[in-house]
Coordinates of C-alpha atoms in Angstrom, one line a residue:
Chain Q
X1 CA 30.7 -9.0 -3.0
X2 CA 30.3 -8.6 -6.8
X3 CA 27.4 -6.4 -8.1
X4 CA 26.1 -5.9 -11.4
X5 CA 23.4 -3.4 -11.2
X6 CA 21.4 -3.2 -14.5
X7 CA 20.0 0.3 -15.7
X8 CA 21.8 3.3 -15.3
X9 CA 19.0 5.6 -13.6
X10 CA 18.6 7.7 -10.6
X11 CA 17.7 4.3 -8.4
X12 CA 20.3 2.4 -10.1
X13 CA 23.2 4.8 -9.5
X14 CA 22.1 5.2 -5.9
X15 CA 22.3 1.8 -5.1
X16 CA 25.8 1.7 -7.3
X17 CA 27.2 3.9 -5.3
X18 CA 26.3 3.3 -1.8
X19 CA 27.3 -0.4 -2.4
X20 CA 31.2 0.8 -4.0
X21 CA 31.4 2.9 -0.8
X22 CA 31.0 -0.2 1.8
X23 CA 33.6 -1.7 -0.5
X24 CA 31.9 -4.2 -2.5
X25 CA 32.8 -4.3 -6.1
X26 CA 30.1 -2.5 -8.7
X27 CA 29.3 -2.5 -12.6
X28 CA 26.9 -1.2 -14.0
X29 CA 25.0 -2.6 -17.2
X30 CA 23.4 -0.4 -20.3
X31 CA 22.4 -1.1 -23.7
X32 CA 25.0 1.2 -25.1
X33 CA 28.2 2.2 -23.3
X34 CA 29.1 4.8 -25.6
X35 CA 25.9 6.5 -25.3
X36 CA 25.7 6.5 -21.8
X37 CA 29.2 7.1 -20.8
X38 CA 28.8 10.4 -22.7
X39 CA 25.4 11.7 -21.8
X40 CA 25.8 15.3 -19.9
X41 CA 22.1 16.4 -19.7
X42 CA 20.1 15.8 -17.0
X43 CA 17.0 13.5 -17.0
X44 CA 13.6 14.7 -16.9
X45 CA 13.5 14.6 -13.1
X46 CA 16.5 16.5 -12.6
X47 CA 19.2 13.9 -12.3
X48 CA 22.3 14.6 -13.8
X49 CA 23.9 13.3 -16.8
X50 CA 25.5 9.6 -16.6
X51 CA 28.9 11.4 -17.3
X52 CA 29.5 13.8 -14.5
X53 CA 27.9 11.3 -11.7
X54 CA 30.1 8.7 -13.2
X55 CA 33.1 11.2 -12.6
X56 CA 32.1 11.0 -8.5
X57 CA 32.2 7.3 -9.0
X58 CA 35.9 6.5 -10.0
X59 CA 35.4 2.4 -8.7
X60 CA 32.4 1.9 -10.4
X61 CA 32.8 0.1 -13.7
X62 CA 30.2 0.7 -16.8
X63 CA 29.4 -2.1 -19.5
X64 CA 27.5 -3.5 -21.2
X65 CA 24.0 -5.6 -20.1
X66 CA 25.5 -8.9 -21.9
X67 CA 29.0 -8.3 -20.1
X68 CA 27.9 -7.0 -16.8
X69 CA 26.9 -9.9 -14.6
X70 CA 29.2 -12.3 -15.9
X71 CA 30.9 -13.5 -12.1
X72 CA 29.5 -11.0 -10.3
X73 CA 27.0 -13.0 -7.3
X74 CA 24.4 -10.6 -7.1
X75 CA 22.5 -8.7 -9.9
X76 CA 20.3 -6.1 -9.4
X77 CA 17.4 -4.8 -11.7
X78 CA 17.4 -1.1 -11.7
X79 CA 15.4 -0.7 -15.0
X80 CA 11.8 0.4 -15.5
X81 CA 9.2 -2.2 -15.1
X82 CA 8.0 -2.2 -18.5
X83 CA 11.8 -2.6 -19.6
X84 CA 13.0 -5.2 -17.3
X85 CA 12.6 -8.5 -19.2
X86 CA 13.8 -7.3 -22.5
X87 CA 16.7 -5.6 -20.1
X88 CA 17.6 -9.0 -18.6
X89 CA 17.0 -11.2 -21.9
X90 CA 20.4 -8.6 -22.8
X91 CA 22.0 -9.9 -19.7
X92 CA 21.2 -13.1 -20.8
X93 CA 19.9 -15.8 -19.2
X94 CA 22.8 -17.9 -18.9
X95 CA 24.1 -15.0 -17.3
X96 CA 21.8 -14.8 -14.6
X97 CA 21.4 -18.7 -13.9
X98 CA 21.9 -19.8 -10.5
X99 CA 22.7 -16.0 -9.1
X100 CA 20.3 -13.8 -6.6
X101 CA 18.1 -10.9 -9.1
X102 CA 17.2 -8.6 -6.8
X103 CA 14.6 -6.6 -8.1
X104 CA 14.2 -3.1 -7.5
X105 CA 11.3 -2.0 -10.3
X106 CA 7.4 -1.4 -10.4
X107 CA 5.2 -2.6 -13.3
X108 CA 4.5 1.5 -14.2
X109 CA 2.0 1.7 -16.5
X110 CA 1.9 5.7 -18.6
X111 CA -0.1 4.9 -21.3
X112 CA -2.8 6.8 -20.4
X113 CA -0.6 9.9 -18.3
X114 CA -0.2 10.5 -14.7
X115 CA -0.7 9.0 -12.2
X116 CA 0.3 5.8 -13.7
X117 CA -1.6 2.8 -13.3
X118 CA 0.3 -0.5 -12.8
X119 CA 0.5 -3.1 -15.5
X120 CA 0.7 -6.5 -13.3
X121 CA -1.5 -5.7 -9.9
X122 CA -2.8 -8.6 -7.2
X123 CA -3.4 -11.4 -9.6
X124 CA 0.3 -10.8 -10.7
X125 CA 3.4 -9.3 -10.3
X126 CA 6.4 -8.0 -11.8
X127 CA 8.9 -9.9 -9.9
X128 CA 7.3 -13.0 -10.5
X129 CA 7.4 -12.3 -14.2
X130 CA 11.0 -12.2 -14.0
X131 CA 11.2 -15.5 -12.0
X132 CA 8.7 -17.2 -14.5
X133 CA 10.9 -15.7 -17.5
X134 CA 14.7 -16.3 -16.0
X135 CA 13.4 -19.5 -14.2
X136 CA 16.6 -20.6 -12.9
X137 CA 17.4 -17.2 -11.1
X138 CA 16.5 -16.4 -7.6
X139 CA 14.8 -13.4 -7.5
X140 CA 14.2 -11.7 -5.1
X141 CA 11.8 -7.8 -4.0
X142 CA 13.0 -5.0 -2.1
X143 CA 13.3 -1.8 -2.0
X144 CA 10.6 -0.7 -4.4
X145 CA 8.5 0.7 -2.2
X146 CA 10.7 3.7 -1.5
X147 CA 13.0 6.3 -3.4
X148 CA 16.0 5.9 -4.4
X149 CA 17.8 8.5 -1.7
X150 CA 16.9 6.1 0.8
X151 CA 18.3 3.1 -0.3
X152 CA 21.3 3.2 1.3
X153 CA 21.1 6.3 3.6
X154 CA 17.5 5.0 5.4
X155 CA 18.4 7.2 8.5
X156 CA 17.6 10.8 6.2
X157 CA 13.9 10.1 7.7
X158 CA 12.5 10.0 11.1
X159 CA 15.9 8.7 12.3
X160 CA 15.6 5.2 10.2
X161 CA 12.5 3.9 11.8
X162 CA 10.3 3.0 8.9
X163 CA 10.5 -0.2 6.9
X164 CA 11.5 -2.1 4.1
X165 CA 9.7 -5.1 2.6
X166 CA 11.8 -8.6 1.2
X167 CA 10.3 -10.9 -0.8
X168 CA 11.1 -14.4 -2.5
X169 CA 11.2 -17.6 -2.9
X170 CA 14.8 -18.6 -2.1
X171 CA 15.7 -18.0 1.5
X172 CA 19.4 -18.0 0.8
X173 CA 18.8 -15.6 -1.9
X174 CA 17.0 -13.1 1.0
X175 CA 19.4 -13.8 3.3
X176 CA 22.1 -12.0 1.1
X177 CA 20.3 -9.0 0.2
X178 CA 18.7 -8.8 3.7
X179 CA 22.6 -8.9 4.5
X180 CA 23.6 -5.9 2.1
X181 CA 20.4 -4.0 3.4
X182 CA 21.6 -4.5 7.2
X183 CA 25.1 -3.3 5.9
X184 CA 23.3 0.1 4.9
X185 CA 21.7 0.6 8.1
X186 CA 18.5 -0.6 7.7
X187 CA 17.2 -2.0 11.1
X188 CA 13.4 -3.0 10.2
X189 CA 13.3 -5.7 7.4
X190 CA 10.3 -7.1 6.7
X191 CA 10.4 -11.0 5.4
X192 CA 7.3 -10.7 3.7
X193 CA 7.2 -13.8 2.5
X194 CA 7.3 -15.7 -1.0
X195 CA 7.9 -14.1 -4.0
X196 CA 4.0 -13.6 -4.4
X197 CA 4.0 -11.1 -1.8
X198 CA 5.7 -9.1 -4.3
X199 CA 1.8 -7.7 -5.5
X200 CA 1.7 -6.3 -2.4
X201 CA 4.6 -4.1 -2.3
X202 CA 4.8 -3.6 -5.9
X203 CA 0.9 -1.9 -5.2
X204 CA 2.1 0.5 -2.8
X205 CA 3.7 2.7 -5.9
X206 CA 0.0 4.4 -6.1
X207 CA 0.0 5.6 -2.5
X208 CA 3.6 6.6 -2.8
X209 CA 2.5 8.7 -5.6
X210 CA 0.0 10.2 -3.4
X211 CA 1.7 11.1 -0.4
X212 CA 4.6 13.0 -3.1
X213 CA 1.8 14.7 -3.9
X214 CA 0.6 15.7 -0.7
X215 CA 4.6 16.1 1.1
X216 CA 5.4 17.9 -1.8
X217 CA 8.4 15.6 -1.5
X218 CA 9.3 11.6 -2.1
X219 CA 11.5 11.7 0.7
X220 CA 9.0 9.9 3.3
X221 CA 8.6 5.9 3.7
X222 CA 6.1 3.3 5.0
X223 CA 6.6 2.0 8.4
X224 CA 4.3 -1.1 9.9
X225 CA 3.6 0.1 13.5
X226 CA 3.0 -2.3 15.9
Chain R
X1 CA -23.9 14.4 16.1
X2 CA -26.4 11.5 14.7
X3 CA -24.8 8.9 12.8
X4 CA -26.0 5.6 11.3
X5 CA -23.7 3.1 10.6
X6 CA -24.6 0.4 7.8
X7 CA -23.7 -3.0 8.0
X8 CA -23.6 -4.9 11.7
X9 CA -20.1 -6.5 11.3
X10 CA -17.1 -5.9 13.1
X11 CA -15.8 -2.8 11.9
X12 CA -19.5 -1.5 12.2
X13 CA -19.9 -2.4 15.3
X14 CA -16.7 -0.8 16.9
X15 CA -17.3 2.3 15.3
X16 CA -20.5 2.1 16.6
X17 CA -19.8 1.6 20.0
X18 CA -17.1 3.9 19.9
X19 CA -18.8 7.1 18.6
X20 CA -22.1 5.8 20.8
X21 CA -19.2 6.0 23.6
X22 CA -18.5 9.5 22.9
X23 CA -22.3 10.9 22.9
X24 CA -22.8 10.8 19.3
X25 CA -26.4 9.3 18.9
X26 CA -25.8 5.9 16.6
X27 CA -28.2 4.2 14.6
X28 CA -27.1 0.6 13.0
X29 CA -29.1 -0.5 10.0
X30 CA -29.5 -3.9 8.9
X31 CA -31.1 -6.0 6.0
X32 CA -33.7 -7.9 8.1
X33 CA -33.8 -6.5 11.8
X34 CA -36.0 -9.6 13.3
X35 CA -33.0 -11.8 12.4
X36 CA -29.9 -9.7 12.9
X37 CA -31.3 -8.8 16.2
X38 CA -31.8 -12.5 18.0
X39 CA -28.2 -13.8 16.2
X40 CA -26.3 -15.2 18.5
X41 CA -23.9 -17.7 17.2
X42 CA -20.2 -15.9 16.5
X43 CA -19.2 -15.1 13.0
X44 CA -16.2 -17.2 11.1
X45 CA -13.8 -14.4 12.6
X46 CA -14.5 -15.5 16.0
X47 CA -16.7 -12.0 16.4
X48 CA -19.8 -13.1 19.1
X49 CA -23.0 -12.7 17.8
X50 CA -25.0 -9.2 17.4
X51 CA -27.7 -10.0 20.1
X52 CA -24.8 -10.7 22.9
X53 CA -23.1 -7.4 21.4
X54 CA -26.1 -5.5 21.6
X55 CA -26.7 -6.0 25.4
X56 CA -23.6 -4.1 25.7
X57 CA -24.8 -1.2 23.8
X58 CA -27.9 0.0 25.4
X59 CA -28.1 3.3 23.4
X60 CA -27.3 2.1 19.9
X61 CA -30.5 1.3 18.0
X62 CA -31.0 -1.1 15.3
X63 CA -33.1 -0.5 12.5
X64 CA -33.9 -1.5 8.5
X65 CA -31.1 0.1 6.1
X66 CA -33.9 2.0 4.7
X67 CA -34.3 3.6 7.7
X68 CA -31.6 4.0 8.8
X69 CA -30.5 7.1 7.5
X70 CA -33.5 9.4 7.9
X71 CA -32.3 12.3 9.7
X72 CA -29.0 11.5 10.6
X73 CA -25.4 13.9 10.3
X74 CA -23.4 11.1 8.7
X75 CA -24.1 7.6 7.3
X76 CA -21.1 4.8 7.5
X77 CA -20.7 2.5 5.1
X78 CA -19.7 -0.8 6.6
X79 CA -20.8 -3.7 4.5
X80 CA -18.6 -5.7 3.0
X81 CA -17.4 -4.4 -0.5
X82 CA -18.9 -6.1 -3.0
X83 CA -22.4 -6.1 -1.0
X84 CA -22.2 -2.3 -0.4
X85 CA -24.0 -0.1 -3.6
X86 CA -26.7 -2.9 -3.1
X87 CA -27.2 -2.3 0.7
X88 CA -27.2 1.7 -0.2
X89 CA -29.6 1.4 -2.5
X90 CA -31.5 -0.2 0.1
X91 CA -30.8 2.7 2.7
X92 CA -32.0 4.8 -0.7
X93 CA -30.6 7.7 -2.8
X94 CA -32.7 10.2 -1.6
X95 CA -32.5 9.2 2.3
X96 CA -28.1 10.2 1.2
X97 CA -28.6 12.8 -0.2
X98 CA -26.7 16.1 0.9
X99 CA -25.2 13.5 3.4
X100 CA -21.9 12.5 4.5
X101 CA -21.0 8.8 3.4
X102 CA -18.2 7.3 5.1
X103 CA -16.9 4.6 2.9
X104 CA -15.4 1.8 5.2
X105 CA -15.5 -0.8 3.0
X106 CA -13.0 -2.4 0.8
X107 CA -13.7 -4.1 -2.5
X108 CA -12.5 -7.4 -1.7
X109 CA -12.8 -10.3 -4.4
X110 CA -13.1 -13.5 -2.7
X111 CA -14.0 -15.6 -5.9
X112 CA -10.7 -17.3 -6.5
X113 CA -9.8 -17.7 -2.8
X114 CA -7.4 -16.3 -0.1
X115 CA -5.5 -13.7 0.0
X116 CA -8.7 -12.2 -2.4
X117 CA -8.1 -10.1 -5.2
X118 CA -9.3 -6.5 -5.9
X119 CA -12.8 -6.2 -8.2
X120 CA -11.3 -2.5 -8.5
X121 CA -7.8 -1.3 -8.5
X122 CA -5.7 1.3 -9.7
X123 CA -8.3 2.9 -12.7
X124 CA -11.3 2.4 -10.1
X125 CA -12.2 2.5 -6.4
X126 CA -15.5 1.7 -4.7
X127 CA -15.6 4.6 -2.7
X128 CA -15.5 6.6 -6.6
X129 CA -18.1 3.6 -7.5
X130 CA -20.5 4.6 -4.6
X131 CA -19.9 8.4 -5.6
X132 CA -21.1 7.4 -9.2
X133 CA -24.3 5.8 -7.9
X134 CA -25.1 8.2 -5.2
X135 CA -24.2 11.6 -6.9
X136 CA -25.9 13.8 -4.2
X137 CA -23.6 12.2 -1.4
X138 CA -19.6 13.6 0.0
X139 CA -18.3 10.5 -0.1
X140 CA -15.4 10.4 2.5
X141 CA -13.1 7.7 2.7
X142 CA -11.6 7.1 5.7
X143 CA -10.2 3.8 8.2
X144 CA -10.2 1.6 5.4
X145 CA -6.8 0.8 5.9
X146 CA -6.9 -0.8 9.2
X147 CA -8.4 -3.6 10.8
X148 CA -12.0 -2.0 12.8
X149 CA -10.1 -2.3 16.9
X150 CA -7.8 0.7 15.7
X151 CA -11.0 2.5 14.8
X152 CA -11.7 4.3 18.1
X153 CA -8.7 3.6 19.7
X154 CA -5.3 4.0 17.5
X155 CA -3.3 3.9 20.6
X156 CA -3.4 0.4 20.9
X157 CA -0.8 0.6 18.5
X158 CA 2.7 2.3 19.1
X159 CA 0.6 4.6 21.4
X160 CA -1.0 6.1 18.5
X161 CA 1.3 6.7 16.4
X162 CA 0.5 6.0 13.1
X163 CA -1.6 7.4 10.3
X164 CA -5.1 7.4 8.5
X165 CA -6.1 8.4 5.2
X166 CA -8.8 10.8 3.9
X167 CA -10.0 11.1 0.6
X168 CA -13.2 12.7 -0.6
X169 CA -14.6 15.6 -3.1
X170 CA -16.3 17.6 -0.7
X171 CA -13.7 19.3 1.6
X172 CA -16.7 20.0 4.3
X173 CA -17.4 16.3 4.5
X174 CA -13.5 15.3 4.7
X175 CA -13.6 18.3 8.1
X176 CA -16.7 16.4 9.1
X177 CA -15.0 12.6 9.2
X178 CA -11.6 14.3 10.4
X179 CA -12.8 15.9 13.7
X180 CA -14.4 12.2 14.2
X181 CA -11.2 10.8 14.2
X182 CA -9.4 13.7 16.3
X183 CA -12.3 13.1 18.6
X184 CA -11.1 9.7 19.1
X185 CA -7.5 10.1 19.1
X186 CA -5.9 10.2 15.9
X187 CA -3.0 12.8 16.0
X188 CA -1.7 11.6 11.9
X189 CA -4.6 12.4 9.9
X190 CA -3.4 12.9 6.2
X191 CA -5.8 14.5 3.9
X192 CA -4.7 12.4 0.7
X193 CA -7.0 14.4 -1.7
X194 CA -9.9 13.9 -4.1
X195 CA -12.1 10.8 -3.6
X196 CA -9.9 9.4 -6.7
X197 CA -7.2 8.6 -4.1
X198 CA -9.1 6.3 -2.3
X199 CA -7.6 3.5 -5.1
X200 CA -4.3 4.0 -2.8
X201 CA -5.8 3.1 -0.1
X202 CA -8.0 0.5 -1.4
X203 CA -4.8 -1.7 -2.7
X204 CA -3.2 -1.2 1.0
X205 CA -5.2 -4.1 1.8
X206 CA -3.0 -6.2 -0.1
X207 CA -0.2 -5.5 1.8
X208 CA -2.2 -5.7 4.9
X209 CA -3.6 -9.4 4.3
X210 CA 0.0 -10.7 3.8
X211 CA 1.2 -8.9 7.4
X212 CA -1.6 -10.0 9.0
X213 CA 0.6 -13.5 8.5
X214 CA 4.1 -12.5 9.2
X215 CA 2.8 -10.9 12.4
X216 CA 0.3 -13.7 13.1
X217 CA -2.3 -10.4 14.5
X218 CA -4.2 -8.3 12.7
X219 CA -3.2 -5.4 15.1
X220 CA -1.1 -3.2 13.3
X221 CA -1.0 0.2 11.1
X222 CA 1.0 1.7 8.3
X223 CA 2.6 5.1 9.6
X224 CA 4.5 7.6 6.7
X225 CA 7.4 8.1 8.1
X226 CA 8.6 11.3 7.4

């Protein structure tokens, strides 16, 4: 399958590179190639650079957001929340018509510090912005309720039993990225329901922030016992 | 220990039983005792009426919220959310003072319809609402994040394990509410911090109202997996 993942971050690159090693094909979208490709310092939370991941990541190809998700079939929004439309208006709407946006972001809010607040909660949400904006994509939520080093390695806790959330309106649409989170190992996928049910999962970013602070770690995830 | 539990509703009611099950000596209070006490038709959640409960609960006294309260260890909050400073103010400041106050409720919106919305989210909780208006109470929140049959008995689910929350101020208080729930079987109690956390928990009931549909029960928990 062709990927385009948009953003270049810590949950972008994850997801970049755990989809290149089960063999599908992956570019990655930026604002400015020549910035990123370069850029050797590490990020405020102790990623490294663009450049020397990129160097562990020989099949992964880096463009720009107007180029990348020209025939790729699914495009994946790795941006932060209060980037993601003007990210996507880059990619271009044509661009995205008719293909699955899965999105990966939360509507962060740090205008006034930490812990944020959210800036779409349960009357909204930021996924369904994206639908409402690029109207003839197929968006579709998961994997925001969780860090990035569990995307595609779910087993690093409590042996993989914990769960992930999918929501959207298109049932094809979560059939394929239910398909490409089943190829990563995940076992307990959650059709939440329509795209909607996006508020709910995009609300558990405040008791994530929590429990990092109380683990002294963000390596944990929510699992619906029953 | 003496407790009195505020509200007569479901999740009042199994806690009340439960901790009246365990020795503690429960008081329920109630707006208008003459009428709460002869009700006998169920309520829209199927729940049968207080007066066919009651019979079952021989030592559990019911009494007028204001009082309630007067000399008891701990004082529940059980009413519904957007009912619950004015039923406190009823049980009266100075009758919770120096008390624990275990916040139950959840501030559930029900003005534009189902699933409700929040009347306090991620820059506001009740439970730091109720603080505000009761200043001389520990408000502890606790079980808000469940439906009430998991109260007293979390091994209905996954044989107990999954997790509660705890947030409060007054680390004394939080001790008080946490040997409760050991005493009744929780094994995962996480302390999640000051009472300012309870906004975490609070917007859990999003995500619970829309899994209470894929699941078709209301029986279920969150766990952090970890």
């Amino acid at each position: 399958m062709k990927i385009a993942i948009i953003g270049t971050g810590f949950a972008g690159r994850t997801l970049a590179a755990g989809m290149a090693e089960r063999g599908h094909e992956v570019v990655m979208g930026t604002r400015d190639v020549a910035q990123t490709s370069v850029r050797t310092e590490s990020d405020r939370m102790g990623n490294i650079g663009f450049a020397p991941w990129a160097l562990g990541q020989p099949t992964v190809r880096l463009t720009t957001f107007a180029e990348a998700a020209v025939g790729v079939d699914v495009v994946v929004n790795a941006t932060a929340g209060h980037a993601s439309i003007a990210a996507l208006t880059e990619v271009g709407a044509i661009n995205l018509a008719g293909k699955v946006l899965w999105d990966l972001a939360n509507p962060l809010d740090f205008a006034h510090g930490f812990p944020p607040a959210l800036f779409v909660k349960d009357t909204d949400s930021l996924a369904e912005q994206i639908q409402c904006a690029f109207p003839d994509t197929k968006v579709v939520k998961a994997l925001n309720t969780m860090i990035g080093d569990l995307f595609v390695n779910p087993k690093i806790v409590a042996e993989g039993d914990h769960s992930v959330f999918v929501s959207g309106d298109d049932p094809d649409a979560k059939s394929v990225v239910t398909d490409l989170l089943t190829s990563v190992g995940w076992t307990d996928i959650i059709d939440l329901g329509a795209l909607g049910s996006a508020r709910a999962t995009e609300m558990l970013v405040q008791i994530r922030l929590r429990m990092m602070s109380v683990l002294g770690t963000p390596i944990f995830n929510f699992k619906i016992a029953r």
